[in-house]
Coordinates of C-alpha atoms in Angstrom, one line a residue:
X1 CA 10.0 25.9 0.8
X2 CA 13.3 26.6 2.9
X3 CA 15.9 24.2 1.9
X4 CA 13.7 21.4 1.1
X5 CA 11.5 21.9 3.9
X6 CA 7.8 23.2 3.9
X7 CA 7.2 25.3 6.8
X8 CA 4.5 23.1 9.6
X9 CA 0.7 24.7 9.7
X10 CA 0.9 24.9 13.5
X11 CA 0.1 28.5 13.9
X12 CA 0.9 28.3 17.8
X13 CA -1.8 29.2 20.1
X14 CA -2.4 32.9 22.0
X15 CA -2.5 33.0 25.6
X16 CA -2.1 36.5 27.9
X17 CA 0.5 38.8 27.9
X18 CA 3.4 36.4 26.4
X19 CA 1.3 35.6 23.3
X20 CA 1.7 32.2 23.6
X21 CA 0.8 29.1 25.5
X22 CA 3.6 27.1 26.8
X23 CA 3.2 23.4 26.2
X24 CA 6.7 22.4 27.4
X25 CA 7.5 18.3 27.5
X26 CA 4.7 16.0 25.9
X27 CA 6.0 12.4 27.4
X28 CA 8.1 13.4 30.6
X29 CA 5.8 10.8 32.3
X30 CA 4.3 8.7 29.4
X31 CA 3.4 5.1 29.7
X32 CA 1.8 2.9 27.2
X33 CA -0.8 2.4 29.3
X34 CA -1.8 6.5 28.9
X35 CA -2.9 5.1 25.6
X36 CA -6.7 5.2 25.5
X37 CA -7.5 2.9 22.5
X38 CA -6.0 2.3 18.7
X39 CA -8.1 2.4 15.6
X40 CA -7.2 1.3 12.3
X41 CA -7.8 3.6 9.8
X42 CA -9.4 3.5 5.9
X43 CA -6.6 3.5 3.3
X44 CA -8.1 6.4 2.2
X45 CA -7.2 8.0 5.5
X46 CA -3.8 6.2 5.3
X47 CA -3.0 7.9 2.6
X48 CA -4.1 11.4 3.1
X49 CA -2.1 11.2 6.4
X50 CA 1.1 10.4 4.1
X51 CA 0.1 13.4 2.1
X52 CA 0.3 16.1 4.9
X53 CA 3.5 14.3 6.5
X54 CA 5.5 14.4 3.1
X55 CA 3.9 18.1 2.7
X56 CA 5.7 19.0 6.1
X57 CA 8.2 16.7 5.5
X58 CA 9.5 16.2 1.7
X59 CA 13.0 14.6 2.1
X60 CA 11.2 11.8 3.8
X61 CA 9.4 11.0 0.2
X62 CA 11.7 8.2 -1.2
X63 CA 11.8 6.4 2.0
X64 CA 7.8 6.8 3.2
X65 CA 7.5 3.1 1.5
X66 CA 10.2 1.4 4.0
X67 CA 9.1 3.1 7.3
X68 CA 5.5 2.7 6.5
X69 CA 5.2 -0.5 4.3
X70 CA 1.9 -0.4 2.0
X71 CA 1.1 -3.4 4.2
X72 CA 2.1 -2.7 7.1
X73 CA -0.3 -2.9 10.0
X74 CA -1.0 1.0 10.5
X75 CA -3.5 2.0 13.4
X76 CA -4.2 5.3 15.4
X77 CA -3.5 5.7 19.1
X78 CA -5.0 8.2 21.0
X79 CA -3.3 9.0 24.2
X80 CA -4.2 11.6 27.1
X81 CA -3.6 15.2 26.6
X82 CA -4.9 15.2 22.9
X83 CA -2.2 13.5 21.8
X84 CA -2.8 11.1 18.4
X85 CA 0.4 8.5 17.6
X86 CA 0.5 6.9 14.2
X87 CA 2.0 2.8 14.9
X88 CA 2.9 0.8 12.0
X89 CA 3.8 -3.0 13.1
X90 CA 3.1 -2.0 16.7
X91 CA 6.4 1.1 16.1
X92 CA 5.4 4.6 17.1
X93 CA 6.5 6.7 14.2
X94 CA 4.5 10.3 14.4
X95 CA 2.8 12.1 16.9
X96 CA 0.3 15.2 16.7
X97 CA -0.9 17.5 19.5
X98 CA -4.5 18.1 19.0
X99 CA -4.8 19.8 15.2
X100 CA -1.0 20.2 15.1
X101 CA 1.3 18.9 13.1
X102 CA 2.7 15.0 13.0
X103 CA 6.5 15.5 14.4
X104 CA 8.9 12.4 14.2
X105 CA 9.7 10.5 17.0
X106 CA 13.2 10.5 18.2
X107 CA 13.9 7.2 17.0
X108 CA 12.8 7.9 13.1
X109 CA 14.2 10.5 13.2
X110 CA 18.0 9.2 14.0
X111 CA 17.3 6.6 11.1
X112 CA 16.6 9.4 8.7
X113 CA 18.6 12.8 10.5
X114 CA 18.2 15.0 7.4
X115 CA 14.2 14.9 7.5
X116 CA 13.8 18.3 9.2
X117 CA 15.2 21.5 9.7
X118 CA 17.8 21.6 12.8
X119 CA 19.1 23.9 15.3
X120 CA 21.8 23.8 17.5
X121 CA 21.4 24.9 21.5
X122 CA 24.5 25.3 23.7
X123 CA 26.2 23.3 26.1
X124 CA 24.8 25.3 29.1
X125 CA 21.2 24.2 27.3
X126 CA 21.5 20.6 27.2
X127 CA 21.0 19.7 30.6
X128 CA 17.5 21.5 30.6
X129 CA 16.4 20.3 27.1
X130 CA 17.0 16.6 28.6
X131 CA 15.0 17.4 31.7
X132 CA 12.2 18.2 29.0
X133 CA 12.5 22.3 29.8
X134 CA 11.4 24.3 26.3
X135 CA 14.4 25.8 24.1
X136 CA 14.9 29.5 25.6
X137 CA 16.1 32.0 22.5
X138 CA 19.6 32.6 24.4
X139 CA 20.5 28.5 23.8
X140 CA 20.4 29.5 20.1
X141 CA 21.6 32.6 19.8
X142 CA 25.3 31.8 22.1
X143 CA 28.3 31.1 20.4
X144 CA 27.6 27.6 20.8
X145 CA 24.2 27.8 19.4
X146 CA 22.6 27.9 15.1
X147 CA 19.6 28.1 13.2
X148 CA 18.4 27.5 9.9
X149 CA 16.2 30.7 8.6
X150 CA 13.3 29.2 9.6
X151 CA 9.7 30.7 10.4
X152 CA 7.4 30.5 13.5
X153 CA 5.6 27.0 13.3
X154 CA 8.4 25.0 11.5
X155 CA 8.8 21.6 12.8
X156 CA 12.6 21.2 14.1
X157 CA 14.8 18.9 15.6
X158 CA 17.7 20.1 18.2
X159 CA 21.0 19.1 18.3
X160 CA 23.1 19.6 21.2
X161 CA 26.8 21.4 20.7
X162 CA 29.3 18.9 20.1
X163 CA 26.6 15.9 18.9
X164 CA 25.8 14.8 15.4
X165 CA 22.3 13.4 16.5
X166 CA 18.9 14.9 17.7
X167 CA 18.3 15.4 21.7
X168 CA 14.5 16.5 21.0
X169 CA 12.1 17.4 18.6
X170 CA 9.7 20.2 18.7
X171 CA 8.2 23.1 17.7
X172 CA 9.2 26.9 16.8
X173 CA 7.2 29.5 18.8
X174 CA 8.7 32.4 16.6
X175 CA 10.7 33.0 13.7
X176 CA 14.9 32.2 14.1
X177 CA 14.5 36.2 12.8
X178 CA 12.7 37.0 15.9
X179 CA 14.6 34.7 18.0
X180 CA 17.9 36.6 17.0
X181 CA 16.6 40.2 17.6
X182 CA 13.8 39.6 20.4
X183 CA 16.3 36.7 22.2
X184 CA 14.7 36.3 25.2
X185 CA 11.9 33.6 26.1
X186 CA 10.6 30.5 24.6
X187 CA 11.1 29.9 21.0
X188 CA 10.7 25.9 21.0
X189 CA 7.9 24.0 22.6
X190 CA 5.9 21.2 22.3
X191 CA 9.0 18.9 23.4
X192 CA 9.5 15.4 22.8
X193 CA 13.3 14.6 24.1
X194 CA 15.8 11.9 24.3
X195 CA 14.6 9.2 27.2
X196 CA 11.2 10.6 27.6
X197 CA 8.7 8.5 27.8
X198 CA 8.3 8.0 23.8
X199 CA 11.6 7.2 23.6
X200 CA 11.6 4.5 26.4
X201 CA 8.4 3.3 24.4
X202 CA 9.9 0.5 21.5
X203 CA 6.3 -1.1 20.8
X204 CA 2.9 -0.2 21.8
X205 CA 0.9 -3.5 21.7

């Protein structure tokens, strides 16, 4: 644990010479209509979901019972690109990438800001983070930029210099250790970002 946070299981995927496989933006273009079908799930399968949110996410424990009421109408919604959405009363709270881990939406997220780790890009970043680009290690290691000591798969929500309130949520590539000396490249991916498509999406019905 770092600060209250556990750090994510994603161990991010090898791909060629980089090492790693960009995923960039998950919901530049997503409708609800991308979503393929909703399940309801066991309890039983309720609750171990819960149990490996609050593992990733432990400052969200005394408030799991108001955003996801015991009975509150919970169900899974699978959605192209191997993306799974947990909706409770027809809200989109978490999202996974295949065997990833469940990341916030936006929304949540700004009703609850102290949830998960953040980092800080630039001002010269925030025009490419809002046009869904990944975080580049020079956005965080500028004057304008910061970072938690945080390792490679950690969950994290970016701020933007000068806001008080996340612009996106995704995914560390390498450690903010690495990101200081190696500075060059991706170093967040997996991006879900203010007015994507998630964040246009209030309900899915």
């Amino acid at each position: 644990a770092q600060g209250g946070y556990l750090r994510s299981p994603l161990r991010p995927p090898c791909c060629g010479r980089g090492g790693y496989r960009v995923q960039g933006a998950m919901f530049k273009a997503f409708t609800p209509e991308e979503v393929s079908g909703q399940n309801q799930v066991k309890s039983s399968v309720q609750r171990g979901i819960k149990q490996r949110i609050l593992e990733v996410y432990p400052r969200l424990e005394n408030v799991i019972k108001d955003i996801w009421p015991k009975d509150g109408s919970m169900v899974i919604a699978k959605c192209k690109d191997h993306v799974t959405m947990i909706v409770v009363d027809k809200v989109p709270l978490f999202w996974q990438h295949r065997d990833g881990p469940w990341l916030p939406t936006l929304r949540l997220l700004h009703k609850y800001p102290t949830a998960m780790p953040m980092v800080r890009v630039d001002k010269g970043a925030i025009k490419f983070v809002l046009r869904g680009a990944s975080v580049m290690c020079p956005g965080l290691t500028s004057a304008g930029g910061r970072m938690e000591d945080l390792e490679i798969g950690t969950c994290v929500q970016v701020l933007a210099e000068g806001t008080v309130h996340a612009c996106a949520v995704g995914v560390l590539t390498m450690s903010t250790d690495d990101i200081r000396k190696i500075n060059k490249g991706v170093c967040i991916d997996h991006m879900h970002y203010l007015d994507d498509g998630l964040w246009r999406c209030l309900e899915l019905n």
